[in-house]
Structure formats: C-alpha cells, structure tokens
Amino acid sequence: MKLTCCLTASLLLLWTTPLTVTAAGVIPTPHWGSWETRTITYHYAGSSPYYRKVWQNAARQWNQTGTVRLKRVKTARQAHVVVRINTRQTGYTGLTHSRYHAQRPMHKIVGAKASLNHKVLAKHRYTQKQRTNVAAHEFGHVLGLSHSKCKKSVMHATNRHAVVNRQDRLAIKRAYRKRK
C-alpha cells in the first residue's frame, strides 16, 4: 500500500534535499520529488485571458530547460495539475498543494493545484512579467522543487524579478534524471 500525502509550499521550506556544490561551484535549487513522467499536463481553471497568458509564459520558462514539458490541456480531468487565480486577501502571492506517494529518496508526485493571489499581486503592483515569475515559482513547486537560497533563482521565496536560472535547471535535471 502506498501512502499519499499532501505538501504545501510553506512546508517545502522544511523539507529539502541537502545542498551540494557542483563542480562548477553552483548550489542547485533543492528538490524533494518528481512526477513519473517528464510531460506534465496542466489546466488553467479560470476565464481571464491575462492570467492564462501569465501561466503559459511561466510554463514556457520550464519548458525551455529541455528537461520537462508543461503542456496545457482543455479540461481539469485531463490534467495532472490545475492552476487558477485566488482573490482572497491573504499574505501570499502564490500557493501550491501537491499530492505525492512517499518514497525515498524522491517522492512520486501524483497531483497538484497551484494558485496566484490576484489581490496581493495587484495591491503590490506586480507587473505581468513579475506575475509570470511568481507563476513560474509555483510551477517549480509543482515539479518538486523547494525554495532556493540563491536570490537569482526563480525558486527564491521572495524574489519576483527572477526567472528560471542555472541553479533551477540543474535541480530539474537532477530531479528528473531517471524519468522518461
């Protein structure tokens, strides 16, 4: 029997792989799990063309790594991941919930939901590019990455200006090296 668990973005800070420095002197972004496949489907559960584009551009950042492919599908039933916009006034800009089978050394991710908080993003005047970076950060959690200590990483907890960088590409390659 496999244990299915749920992990939120806030808990990812507590559960990370040990940081190791590569031969090039780069500290990769930590990862905790991966999907069984390198092609992960997502569905945007909203009606805003603006935010649809934000999520598409965020997926493109990860697709350009050449390691994974985030593919948009028309219905939630077809999707591994559902992405949306949240309009509740809370403190976070984005949030991800992942379901996974607990395994060692890497957990197998089986489902996820990610959201962007429109009210917080609007209140702090995030540009479309900055919102895309926050969506890319949430997709990083969807893919099994944790928060990075590198301030230039899209996975840094507080950086709205960063895009997927070298540390993130190394982490995604490490997390998906045994996946087809």
Tab-separated table of N, CA and C in Angstrom:
chain	number	residue	atom	x	y	z
A	1	MET	N	0.847	-1.181	0.000
A	1	MET	CA	0.000	0.000	0.000
A	1	MET	C	0.887	1.237	0.000
A	2	LYS	N	0.557	2.182	-0.866
A	2	LYS	CA	1.318	3.417	-0.952
A	2	LYS	C	0.633	4.504	-0.151
A	3	LEU	N	1.415	5.296	0.510
A	3	LEU	CA	0.912	6.408	1.302
A	3	LEU	C	0.833	7.642	0.424
A	4	THR	N	-0.332	8.276	0.366
A	4	THR	CA	-0.473	9.518	-0.376
A	4	THR	C	-0.499	10.659	0.621
A	5	CYS	N	0.317	11.649	0.371
A	5	CYS	CA	0.450	12.780	1.287
A	5	CYS	C	0.171	14.073	0.547
A	6	CYS	N	0.038	15.131	1.300
A	6	CYS	CA	-0.138	16.457	0.713
A	6	CYS	C	0.937	17.364	1.276
A	7	LEU	N	1.526	18.163	0.397
A	7	LEU	CA	2.602	19.057	0.788
A	7	LEU	C	2.285	20.442	0.260
A	8	THR	N	2.371	21.443	1.099
A	8	THR	CA	2.128	22.805	0.637
A	8	THR	C	3.446	23.538	0.498
A	9	ALA	N	3.384	24.643	-0.220
A	9	ALA	CA	4.596	25.426	-0.484
A	9	ALA	C	5.281	25.833	0.815
A	10	SER	N	4.522	26.159	1.831
A	10	SER	CA	5.144	26.596	3.079
A	10	SER	C	5.922	25.465	3.748
A	11	LEU	N	5.473	24.231	3.593
A	11	LEU	CA	6.185	23.106	4.179
A	11	LEU	C	7.444	22.766	3.399
A	12	LEU	N	7.511	23.174	2.154
A	12	LEU	CA	8.682	22.874	1.343
A	12	LEU	C	9.946	23.492	1.925
A	13	LEU	N	9.793	24.563	2.676
A	13	LEU	CA	10.959	25.172	3.305
A	13	LEU	C	11.606	24.217	4.296
A	14	LEU	N	10.800	23.365	4.908
A	14	LEU	CA	11.301	22.462	5.928
A	14	LEU	C	11.854	21.171	5.344
A	15	TRP	N	11.435	20.807	4.137
A	15	TRP	CA	11.806	19.523	3.583
A	15	TRP	C	12.593	19.735	2.296
A	16	THR	N	13.880	19.742	2.406
A	16	THR	CA	14.713	19.939	1.235
A	16	THR	C	15.819	18.912	1.222
A	17	THR	N	16.339	18.651	0.057
A	17	THR	CA	17.486	17.773	-0.049
A	17	THR	C	18.714	18.537	0.412
A	18	PRO	N	19.755	17.834	0.858
A	18	PRO	CA	20.961	18.546	1.285
A	18	PRO	C	21.549	19.356	0.131
A	19	LEU	N	22.061	20.531	0.440
A	19	LEU	CA	22.676	21.374	-0.578
A	19	LEU	C	24.075	20.867	-0.870
A	20	THR	N	24.362	20.661	-2.147
A	20	THR	CA	25.697	20.252	-2.548
A	20	THR	C	26.170	21.205	-3.629
A	21	VAL	N	27.440	21.470	-3.627
A	21	VAL	CA	28.020	22.359	-4.623
A	21	VAL	C	28.500	21.513	-5.793
A	22	THR	N	28.132	21.909	-7.016
A	22	THR	CA	28.564	21.190	-8.205
A	22	THR	C	30.016	21.549	-8.521
A	23	ALA	N	30.583	20.831	-9.491
A	23	ALA	CA	31.957	21.092	-9.916
A	23	ALA	C	32.122	22.538	-10.389
A	24	ALA	N	31.045	23.116	-10.932
A	24	ALA	CA	31.101	24.499	-11.420
A	24	ALA	C	30.916	25.515	-10.292
A	25	GLY	N	30.760	25.048	-9.042
A	25	GLY	CA	30.611	25.954	-7.913
A	25	GLY	C	29.200	26.494	-7.743
A	26	VAL	N	28.211	25.849	-8.363
A	26	VAL	CA	26.824	26.298	-8.293
A	26	VAL	C	26.069	25.452	-7.271
A	27	ILE	N	25.292	26.097	-6.426
A	27	ILE	CA	24.450	25.373	-5.475
A	27	ILE	C	23.083	25.195	-6.119
A	28	PRO	N	22.735	23.968	-6.517
A	28	PRO	CA	21.441	23.764	-7.176
A	28	PRO	C	20.268	24.030	-6.231
A	29	THR	N	19.164	24.399	-6.815
A	29	THR	CA	17.923	24.539	-6.069
A	29	THR	C	17.543	23.168	-5.507
A	30	PRO	N	17.150	23.068	-4.235
A	30	PRO	CA	16.781	21.769	-3.664
A	30	PRO	C	15.502	21.200	-4.287
A	31	HIS	N	15.406	19.882	-4.326
A	31	HIS	CA	14.195	19.222	-4.818
A	31	HIS	C	13.808	18.102	-3.854
A	32	TRP	N	12.523	17.792	-3.825
A	32	TRP	CA	12.017	16.789	-2.894
A	32	TRP	C	11.276	15.651	-3.603
A	33	GLY	N	10.891	15.836	-4.868
A	33	GLY	CA	10.124	14.803	-5.559
A	33	GLY	C	10.063	15.086	-7.041
A	34	SER	N	9.403	14.166	-7.757
A	34	SER	CA	9.221	14.344	-9.194
A	34	SER	C	8.006	13.556	-9.659
A	35	TRP	N	7.520	13.915	-10.825
A	35	TRP	CA	6.448	13.175	-11.469
A	35	TRP	C	7.042	11.931	-12.108
A	36	GLU	N	6.207	10.963	-12.422
A	36	GLU	CA	6.684	9.740	-13.061
A	36	GLU	C	7.093	9.987	-14.516
A	37	THR	N	6.604	11.064	-15.081
A	37	THR	CA	6.864	11.409	-16.470
A	37	THR	C	7.489	12.792	-16.556
A	38	ARG	N	8.114	13.084	-17.667
A	38	ARG	CA	8.677	14.424	-17.883
A	38	ARG	C	7.661	15.365	-18.529
A	39	THR	N	6.552	14.822	-19.046
A	39	THR	CA	5.480	15.654	-19.605
A	39	THR	C	4.362	15.735	-18.580
A	40	ILE	N	4.146	16.921	-18.065
A	40	ILE	CA	3.131	17.156	-17.026
A	40	ILE	C	2.078	18.078	-17.622
A	41	THR	N	0.827	17.641	-17.581
A	41	THR	CA	-0.253	18.447	-18.147
A	41	THR	C	-0.834	19.364	-17.082
A	42	TYR	N	-1.266	20.554	-17.537
A	42	TYR	CA	-1.910	21.485	-16.613
A	42	TYR	C	-3.133	22.101	-17.279
A	43	HIS	N	-4.080	22.491	-16.440
A	43	HIS	CA	-5.301	23.149	-16.909
A	43	HIS	C	-5.463	24.454	-16.142
A	44	TYR	N	-5.694	25.532	-16.884
A	44	TYR	CA	-5.988	26.817	-16.249
A	44	TYR	C	-7.484	26.869	-15.993
A	45	ALA	N	-7.865	26.878	-14.728
A	45	ALA	CA	-9.272	26.887	-14.328
A	45	ALA	C	-9.713	28.317	-14.060
A	46	GLY	N	-9.811	29.099	-15.094
A	46	GLY	CA	-10.216	30.485	-14.963
A	46	GLY	C	-10.666	31.016	-16.302
A	47	SER	N	-11.134	32.244	-16.312
A	47	SER	CA	-11.644	32.832	-17.547
A	47	SER	C	-10.834	34.041	-18.024
A	48	SER	N	-9.841	34.456	-17.263
A	48	SER	CA	-9.069	35.641	-17.611
A	48	SER	C	-7.989	35.312	-18.643
A	49	PRO	N	-8.070	35.917	-19.833
A	49	PRO	CA	-7.008	35.715	-20.826
A	49	PRO	C	-5.652	36.231	-20.328
A	50	TYR	N	-5.686	37.283	-19.523
A	50	TYR	CA	-4.453	37.849	-18.954
A	50	TYR	C	-3.719	36.796	-18.131
A	51	TYR	N	-4.430	36.152	-17.190
A	51	TYR	CA	-3.788	35.160	-16.334
A	51	TYR	C	-3.513	33.857	-17.083
A	52	ARG	N	-4.305	33.537	-18.084
A	52	ARG	CA	-3.992	32.378	-18.920
A	52	ARG	C	-2.604	32.569	-19.541
A	53	LYS	N	-2.355	33.784	-20.032
A	53	LYS	CA	-1.058	34.103	-20.635
A	53	LYS	C	0.055	34.060	-19.585
A	54	VAL	N	-0.213	34.551	-18.390
A	54	VAL	CA	0.769	34.507	-17.308
A	54	VAL	C	1.200	33.059	-17.060
A	55	TRP	N	0.237	32.146	-16.914
A	55	TRP	CA	0.556	30.733	-16.669
A	55	TRP	C	1.275	30.113	-17.870
A	56	GLN	N	0.858	30.458	-19.088
A	56	GLN	CA	1.517	29.924	-20.282
A	56	GLN	C	2.974	30.376	-20.348
A	57	ASN	N	3.223	31.637	-20.078
A	57	ASN	CA	4.591	32.154	-20.098
A	57	ASN	C	5.443	31.526	-19.000
A	58	ALA	N	4.834	31.255	-17.853
A	58	ALA	CA	5.555	30.586	-16.764
A	58	ALA	C	5.917	29.155	-17.170
A	59	ALA	N	4.982	28.460	-17.794
A	59	ALA	CA	5.254	27.091	-18.267
A	59	ALA	C	6.380	27.115	-19.296
A	60	ARG	N	6.398	28.112	-20.152
A	60	ARG	CA	7.433	28.230	-21.168
A	60	ARG	C	8.831	28.313	-20.540
A	61	GLN	N	8.950	29.025	-19.408
A	61	GLN	CA	10.257	29.110	-18.741
A	61	GLN	C	10.785	27.710	-18.406
A	62	TRP	N	9.915	26.845	-17.874
A	62	TRP	CA	10.340	25.490	-17.509
A	62	TRP	C	10.540	24.627	-18.748
A	63	ASN	N	9.700	24.817	-19.752
A	63	ASN	CA	9.848	24.028	-20.980
A	63	ASN	C	11.177	24.319	-21.666
A	64	GLN	N	11.659	25.535	-21.542
A	64	GLN	CA	12.924	25.914	-22.172
A	64	GLN	C	14.139	25.265	-21.507
A	65	THR	N	13.951	24.615	-20.364
A	65	THR	CA	15.061	23.899	-19.740
A	65	THR	C	15.408	22.646	-20.547
A	66	GLY	N	14.440	22.137	-21.316
A	66	GLY	CA	14.663	20.920	-22.090
A	66	GLY	C	14.520	19.648	-21.276
A	67	THR	N	14.230	19.753	-19.998
A	67	THR	CA	14.123	18.579	-19.136
A	67	THR	C	12.678	18.141	-18.948
A	68	VAL	N	11.782	19.086	-18.741
A	68	VAL	CA	10.366	18.774	-18.555
A	68	VAL	C	9.547	19.521	-19.593
A	69	ARG	N	8.312	19.060	-19.756
A	69	ARG	CA	7.384	19.748	-20.652
A	69	ARG	C	6.064	19.931	-19.912
A	70	LEU	N	5.712	21.185	-19.662
A	70	LEU	CA	4.408	21.515	-19.090
A	70	LEU	C	3.475	21.776	-20.268
A	71	LYS	N	2.468	20.950	-20.411
A	71	LYS	CA	1.567	21.004	-21.562
A	71	LYS	C	0.165	21.381	-21.107
A	72	ARG	N	-0.362	22.451	-21.695
A	72	ARG	CA	-1.717	22.905	-21.359
A	72	ARG	C	-2.749	21.996	-21.993
A	73	VAL	N	-3.785	21.618	-21.216
A	73	VAL	CA	-4.900	20.818	-21.715
A	73	VAL	C	-6.204	21.547	-21.438
A	74	LYS	N	-7.267	21.140	-22.123
A	74	LYS	CA	-8.533	21.881	-22.074
A	74	LYS	C	-9.367	21.648	-20.826
A	75	THR	N	-9.265	20.481	-20.218
A	75	THR	CA	-10.118	20.204	-19.062
A	75	THR	C	-9.294	19.763	-17.859
A	76	ALA	N	-9.848	19.979	-16.683
A	76	ALA	CA	-9.188	19.576	-15.444
A	76	ALA	C	-9.057	18.053	-15.374
A	77	ARG	N	-10.003	17.328	-15.959
A	77	ARG	CA	-9.940	15.861	-15.938
A	77	ARG	C	-8.727	15.331	-16.681
A	78	GLN	N	-8.267	16.059	-17.688
A	78	GLN	CA	-7.109	15.639	-18.481
A	78	GLN	C	-5.787	16.032	-17.824
A	79	ALA	N	-5.842	16.859	-16.794
A	79	ALA	CA	-4.637	17.497	-16.261
A	79	ALA	C	-4.061	16.801	-15.038
A	80	HIS	N	-2.746	16.822	-14.954
A	80	HIS	CA	-2.060	16.435	-13.729
A	80	HIS	C	-2.182	17.558	-12.697
A	81	VAL	N	-2.192	18.801	-13.202
A	81	VAL	CA	-2.137	19.993	-12.360
A	81	VAL	C	-3.250	20.952	-12.759
A	82	VAL	N	-3.887	21.561	-11.778
A	82	VAL	CA	-4.872	22.616	-12.033
A	82	VAL	C	-4.295	23.911	-11.477
A	83	VAL	N	-4.259	24.942	-12.330
A	83	VAL	CA	-3.772	26.256	-11.910
A	83	VAL	C	-4.929	27.241	-11.966
A	84	ARG	N	-4.898	28.216	-11.074
A	84	ARG	CA	-6.007	29.182	-11.004
A	84	ARG	C	-5.559	30.476	-10.370
A	85	ILE	N	-6.514	31.377	-10.247
A	85	ILE	CA	-6.310	32.654	-9.576
A	85	ILE	C	-7.164	32.641	-8.316
A	86	ASN	N	-6.604	33.127	-7.243
A	86	ASN	CA	-7.312	33.249	-5.975
A	86	ASN	C	-7.526	34.736	-5.729
A	87	THR	N	-8.693	35.105	-5.241
A	87	THR	CA	-8.969	36.526	-4.985
A	87	THR	C	-9.192	36.823	-3.507
A	88	ARG	N	-8.847	35.882	-2.630
A	88	ARG	CA	-8.960	36.151	-1.192
A	88	ARG	C	-7.797	37.020	-0.737
A	89	GLN	N	-8.040	37.890	0.196
A	89	GLN	CA	-6.997	38.774	0.708
A	89	GLN	C	-6.205	38.033	1.782
A	90	THR	N	-5.112	37.438	1.375
A	90	THR	CA	-4.210	36.766	2.311
A	90	THR	C	-2.810	37.275	2.035
A	91	GLY	N	-1.836	36.817	2.789
A	91	GLY	CA	-0.491	37.342	2.664
A	91	GLY	C	0.358	36.759	1.554
A	92	TYR	N	-0.055	35.689	0.932
A	92	TYR	CA	0.810	35.054	-0.056
A	92	TYR	C	0.521	35.538	-1.478
A	93	THR	N	1.538	35.466	-2.323
A	93	THR	CA	1.367	35.811	-3.736
A	93	THR	C	0.992	34.585	-4.546
A	94	GLY	N	1.488	33.438	-4.139
A	94	GLY	CA	1.177	32.184	-4.821
A	94	GLY	C	1.216	31.049	-3.823
A	95	LEU	N	0.528	29.949	-4.150
A	95	LEU	CA	0.456	28.803	-3.245
A	95	LEU	C	0.301	27.536	-4.058
A	96	THR	N	0.984	26.485	-3.632
A	96	THR	CA	0.904	25.193	-4.304
A	96	THR	C	0.622	24.103	-3.295
A	97	HIS	N	-0.280	23.200	-3.653
A	97	HIS	CA	-0.565	21.992	-2.874
A	97	HIS	C	-0.247	20.815	-3.771
A	98	SER	N	0.587	19.897	-3.295
A	98	SER	CA	0.949	18.723	-4.078
A	98	SER	C	0.535	17.457	-3.349
A	99	ARG	N	0.065	16.487	-4.112
A	99	ARG	CA	-0.195	15.143	-3.589
A	99	ARG	C	0.927	14.255	-4.098
A	100	TYR	N	1.417	13.362	-3.236
A	100	TYR	CA	2.523	12.512	-3.639
A	100	TYR	C	2.496	11.197	-2.878
A	101	HIS	N	3.187	10.211	-3.434
A	101	HIS	CA	3.419	8.947	-2.748
A	101	HIS	C	4.773	9.063	-2.069
A	102	ALA	N	4.790	8.873	-0.773
A	102	ALA	CA	6.031	8.993	-0.020
A	102	ALA	C	6.968	7.850	-0.382
A	103	GLN	N	8.101	8.202	-0.939
A	103	GLN	CA	9.131	7.237	-1.312
A	103	GLN	C	10.480	7.848	-1.005
A	104	ARG	N	11.482	7.029	-0.850
A	104	ARG	CA	12.845	7.516	-0.644
A	104	ARG	C	13.695	7.049	-1.805
A	105	PRO	N	14.599	7.828	-2.303
A	105	PRO	CA	14.974	9.147	-1.798
A	105	PRO	C	14.094	10.271	-2.346
A	106	MET	N	13.322	10.006	-3.417
A	106	MET	CA	12.481	11.039	-4.039
A	106	MET	C	11.026	10.607	-3.987
A	107	HIS	N	10.161	11.526	-3.609
A	107	HIS	CA	8.735	11.235	-3.596
A	107	HIS	C	8.170	11.287	-5.013
A	108	LYS	N	7.150	10.485	-5.270
A	108	LYS	CA	6.500	10.464	-6.577
A	108	LYS	C	5.260	11.362	-6.510
A	109	ILE	N	5.293	12.467	-7.253
A	109	ILE	CA	4.180	13.424	-7.255
A	109	ILE	C	3.064	12.858	-8.121
A	110	VAL	N	1.821	12.932	-7.629
A	110	VAL	CA	0.680	12.368	-8.361
A	110	VAL	C	-0.410	13.394	-8.657
A	111	GLY	N	-0.312	14.589	-8.122
A	111	GLY	CA	-1.311	15.617	-8.394
A	111	GLY	C	-0.908	16.927	-7.740
A	112	ALA	N	-1.422	18.022	-8.289
A	112	ALA	CA	-1.086	19.322	-7.692
A	112	ALA	C	-2.109	20.374	-8.101
A	113	LYS	N	-2.215	21.392	-7.262
A	113	LYS	CA	-3.008	22.589	-7.531
A	113	LYS	C	-2.127	23.778	-7.181
A	114	ALA	N	-2.138	24.779	-8.053
A	114	ALA	CA	-1.346	25.987	-7.798
A	114	ALA	C	-2.220	27.199	-8.053
A	115	SER	N	-1.989	28.250	-7.286
A	115	SER	CA	-2.783	29.464	-7.476
A	115	SER	C	-1.916	30.696	-7.300
A	116	LEU	N	-2.354	31.769	-7.952
A	116	LEU	CA	-1.786	33.099	-7.766
A	116	LEU	C	-2.840	33.930	-7.059
A	117	ASN	N	-2.412	34.801	-6.157
A	117	ASN	CA	-3.342	35.634	-5.415
A	117	ASN	C	-3.448	37.004	-6.086
A	118	HIS	N	-4.518	37.195	-6.854
A	118	HIS	CA	-4.694	38.431	-7.619
A	118	HIS	C	-4.701	39.672	-6.729
A	119	LYS	N	-5.394	39.615	-5.594
A	119	LYS	CA	-5.492	40.809	-4.739
A	119	LYS	C	-4.132	41.250	-4.214
A	120	VAL	N	-3.315	40.313	-3.796
A	120	VAL	CA	-1.985	40.662	-3.281
A	120	VAL	C	-1.094	41.157	-4.417
A	121	LEU	N	-1.135	40.481	-5.562
A	121	LEU	CA	-0.321	40.901	-6.711
A	121	LEU	C	-0.707	42.307	-7.177
A	122	ALA	N	-2.005	42.585	-7.193
A	122	ALA	CA	-2.475	43.911	-7.619
A	122	ALA	C	-2.129	44.975	-6.576
A	123	LYS	N	-2.319	44.649	-5.306
A	123	LYS	CA	-2.033	45.597	-4.229
A	123	LYS	C	-0.570	46.051	-4.263
A	124	HIS	N	0.336	45.131	-4.564
A	124	HIS	CA	1.760	45.450	-4.589
A	124	HIS	C	2.269	45.778	-5.996
A	125	ARG	N	1.318	45.972	-6.906
A	125	ARG	CA	1.601	46.434	-8.270
A	125	ARG	C	2.617	45.566	-9.028
A	126	TYR	N	2.425	44.259	-8.950
A	126	TYR	CA	3.268	43.353	-9.733
A	126	TYR	C	2.957	43.560	-11.207
A	127	THR	N	4.003	43.621	-12.019
A	127	THR	CA	3.817	43.711	-13.468
A	127	THR	C	3.452	42.323	-14.007
A	128	GLN	N	3.080	42.250	-15.268
A	128	GLN	CA	2.762	40.947	-15.864
A	128	GLN	C	3.988	40.031	-15.821
A	129	LYS	N	5.161	40.575	-16.078
A	129	LYS	CA	6.395	39.782	-16.026
A	129	LYS	C	6.641	39.260	-14.608
A	130	GLN	N	6.423	40.093	-13.613
A	130	GLN	CA	6.606	39.659	-12.226
A	130	GLN	C	5.580	38.600	-11.840
A	131	ARG	N	4.349	38.740	-12.309
A	131	ARG	CA	3.319	37.717	-12.054
A	131	ARG	C	3.705	36.415	-12.727
A	132	THR	N	4.283	36.510	-13.927
A	132	THR	CA	4.759	35.314	-14.628
A	132	THR	C	5.852	34.628	-13.814
A	133	ASN	N	6.745	35.399	-13.233
A	133	ASN	CA	7.813	34.822	-12.412
A	133	ASN	C	7.257	34.138	-11.166
A	134	VAL	N	6.222	34.715	-10.566
A	134	VAL	CA	5.577	34.073	-9.412
A	134	VAL	C	4.915	32.764	-9.866
A	135	ALA	N	4.270	32.777	-11.024
A	135	ALA	CA	3.656	31.548	-11.556
A	135	ALA	C	4.736	30.508	-11.859
A	136	ALA	N	5.878	30.937	-12.389
A	136	ALA	CA	6.989	30.013	-12.644
A	136	ALA	C	7.498	29.420	-11.329
A	137	HIS	N	7.529	30.230	-10.280
A	137	HIS	CA	7.915	29.751	-8.945
A	137	HIS	C	6.949	28.647	-8.492
A	138	GLU	N	5.652	28.894	-8.657
A	138	GLU	CA	4.656	27.886	-8.250
A	138	GLU	C	4.772	26.628	-9.101
A	139	PHE	N	5.015	26.779	-10.400
A	139	PHE	CA	5.257	25.607	-11.243
A	139	PHE	C	6.499	24.851	-10.755
A	140	GLY	N	7.494	25.570	-10.266
A	140	GLY	CA	8.670	24.904	-9.705
A	140	GLY	C	8.291	23.993	-8.554
A	141	HIS	N	7.413	24.464	-7.660
A	141	HIS	CA	6.922	23.615	-6.572
A	141	HIS	C	6.154	22.430	-7.141
A	142	VAL	N	5.305	22.673	-8.158
A	142	VAL	CA	4.553	21.604	-8.811
A	142	VAL	C	5.500	20.516	-9.322
A	143	LEU	N	6.658	20.919	-9.818
A	143	LEU	CA	7.638	19.984	-10.384
A	143	LEU	C	8.488	19.300	-9.314
A	144	GLY	N	8.356	19.724	-8.059
A	144	GLY	CA	9.072	19.067	-6.966
A	144	GLY	C	10.249	19.839	-6.410
A	145	LEU	N	10.359	21.117	-6.743
A	145	LEU	CA	11.459	21.922	-6.228
A	145	LEU	C	11.067	22.639	-4.941
A	146	SER	N	12.044	22.875	-4.109
A	146	SER	CA	11.855	23.608	-2.855
A	146	SER	C	12.391	25.023	-3.026
A	147	HIS	N	12.352	25.792	-1.967
A	147	HIS	CA	12.888	27.149	-2.024
A	147	HIS	C	14.409	27.129	-2.092
A	148	SER	N	14.947	28.052	-2.857
A	148	SER	CA	16.387	28.178	-3.045
A	148	SER	C	16.931	29.306	-2.187
A	149	LYS	N	18.166	29.170	-1.778
A	149	LYS	CA	18.841	30.250	-1.049
A	149	LYS	C	19.440	31.274	-2.009
A	150	CYS	N	19.499	30.925	-3.288
A	150	CYS	CA	20.067	31.819	-4.307
A	150	CYS	C	19.042	32.896	-4.667
A	151	LYS	N	19.384	34.141	-4.447
A	151	LYS	CA	18.447	35.238	-4.698
A	151	LYS	C	18.144	35.439	-6.172
A	152	LYS	N	18.943	34.855	-7.065
A	152	LYS	CA	18.701	34.967	-8.501
A	152	LYS	C	17.878	33.807	-9.043
A	153	SER	N	17.480	32.889	-8.184
A	153	SER	CA	16.689	31.729	-8.574
A	153	SER	C	15.206	32.064	-8.577
A	154	VAL	N	14.477	31.537	-9.539
A	154	VAL	CA	13.024	31.702	-9.539
A	154	VAL	C	12.412	31.050	-8.296
A	155	MET	N	13.142	30.114	-7.693
A	155	MET	CA	12.636	29.409	-6.519
A	155	MET	C	13.011	30.096	-5.198
A	156	HIS	N	13.647	31.265	-5.255
A	156	HIS	CA	13.875	32.032	-4.035
A	156	HIS	C	12.513	32.473	-3.516
A	157	ALA	N	12.305	32.390	-2.228
A	157	ALA	CA	10.976	32.611	-1.642
A	157	ALA	C	10.423	34.017	-1.850
A	158	THR	N	11.273	35.013	-1.990
A	158	THR	CA	10.763	36.386	-2.027
A	158	THR	C	11.135	37.175	-3.274
A	159	ASN	N	11.620	36.524	-4.300
A	159	ASN	CA	12.090	37.270	-5.465
A	159	ASN	C	11.084	37.218	-6.606
A	160	ARG	N	10.478	38.341	-6.932
A	160	ARG	CA	9.536	38.410	-8.038
A	160	ARG	C	10.193	38.783	-9.360
A	161	HIS	N	11.480	39.064	-9.318
A	161	HIS	CA	12.198	39.504	-10.512
A	161	HIS	C	12.952	38.371	-11.218
A	162	ALA	N	13.129	37.228	-10.549
A	162	ALA	CA	13.954	36.145	-11.087
A	162	ALA	C	13.165	35.232	-12.022
A	163	VAL	N	13.882	34.728	-13.004
A	163	VAL	CA	13.347	33.712	-13.921
A	163	VAL	C	14.095	32.412	-13.642
A	164	VAL	N	13.677	31.328	-14.299
A	164	VAL	CA	14.363	30.045	-14.151
A	164	VAL	C	15.830	30.253	-14.532
A	165	ASN	N	16.744	29.923	-13.610
A	165	ASN	CA	18.161	30.158	-13.853
A	165	ASN	C	18.947	28.853	-13.822
A	166	ARG	N	20.253	28.973	-13.831
A	166	ARG	CA	21.127	27.801	-13.898
A	166	ARG	C	20.902	26.844	-12.728
A	167	GLN	N	20.780	27.376	-11.510
A	167	GLN	CA	20.543	26.527	-10.339
A	167	GLN	C	19.257	25.728	-10.502
A	168	ASP	N	18.216	26.393	-11.013
A	168	ASP	CA	16.924	25.731	-11.193
A	168	ASP	C	17.013	24.650	-12.274
A	169	ARG	N	17.719	24.957	-13.368
A	169	ARG	CA	17.897	23.966	-14.449
A	169	ARG	C	18.650	22.734	-13.945
A	170	LEU	N	19.676	22.951	-13.129
A	170	LEU	CA	20.423	21.827	-12.554
A	170	LEU	C	19.529	20.983	-11.653
A	171	ALA	N	18.710	21.641	-10.846
A	171	ALA	CA	17.822	20.916	-9.932
A	171	ALA	C	16.802	20.088	-10.694
A	172	ILE	N	16.226	20.655	-11.752
A	172	ILE	CA	15.203	19.934	-12.517
A	172	ILE	C	15.849	18.728	-13.209
A	173	LYS	N	17.076	18.894	-13.704
A	173	LYS	CA	17.784	17.766	-14.333
A	173	LYS	C	18.051	16.672	-13.311
A	174	ARG	N	18.464	17.058	-12.112
A	174	ARG	CA	18.720	16.061	-11.057
A	174	ARG	C	17.437	15.351	-10.652
A	175	ALA	N	16.371	16.109	-10.506
A	175	ALA	CA	15.101	15.511	-10.065
A	175	ALA	C	14.516	14.559	-11.106
A	176	TYR	N	14.744	14.837	-12.395
A	176	TYR	CA	14.111	14.056	-13.459
A	176	TYR	C	15.095	13.191	-14.248
A	177	ARG	N	16.281	12.979	-13.730
A	177	ARG	CA	17.307	12.243	-14.478
A	177	ARG	C	16.915	10.792	-14.753
A	178	LYS	N	16.075	10.204	-13.927
A	178	LYS	CA	15.679	8.801	-14.126
A	178	LYS	C	14.274	8.669	-14.691
A	179	ARG	N	13.673	9.788	-15.091
A	179	ARG	CA	12.314	9.770	-15.639
A	179	ARG	C	12.349	9.766	-17.144
A	180	LYS	N	11.316	9.187	-17.745
A	180	LYS	CA	11.252	9.150	-19.216
A	180	LYS	C	10.342	10.209	-19.769
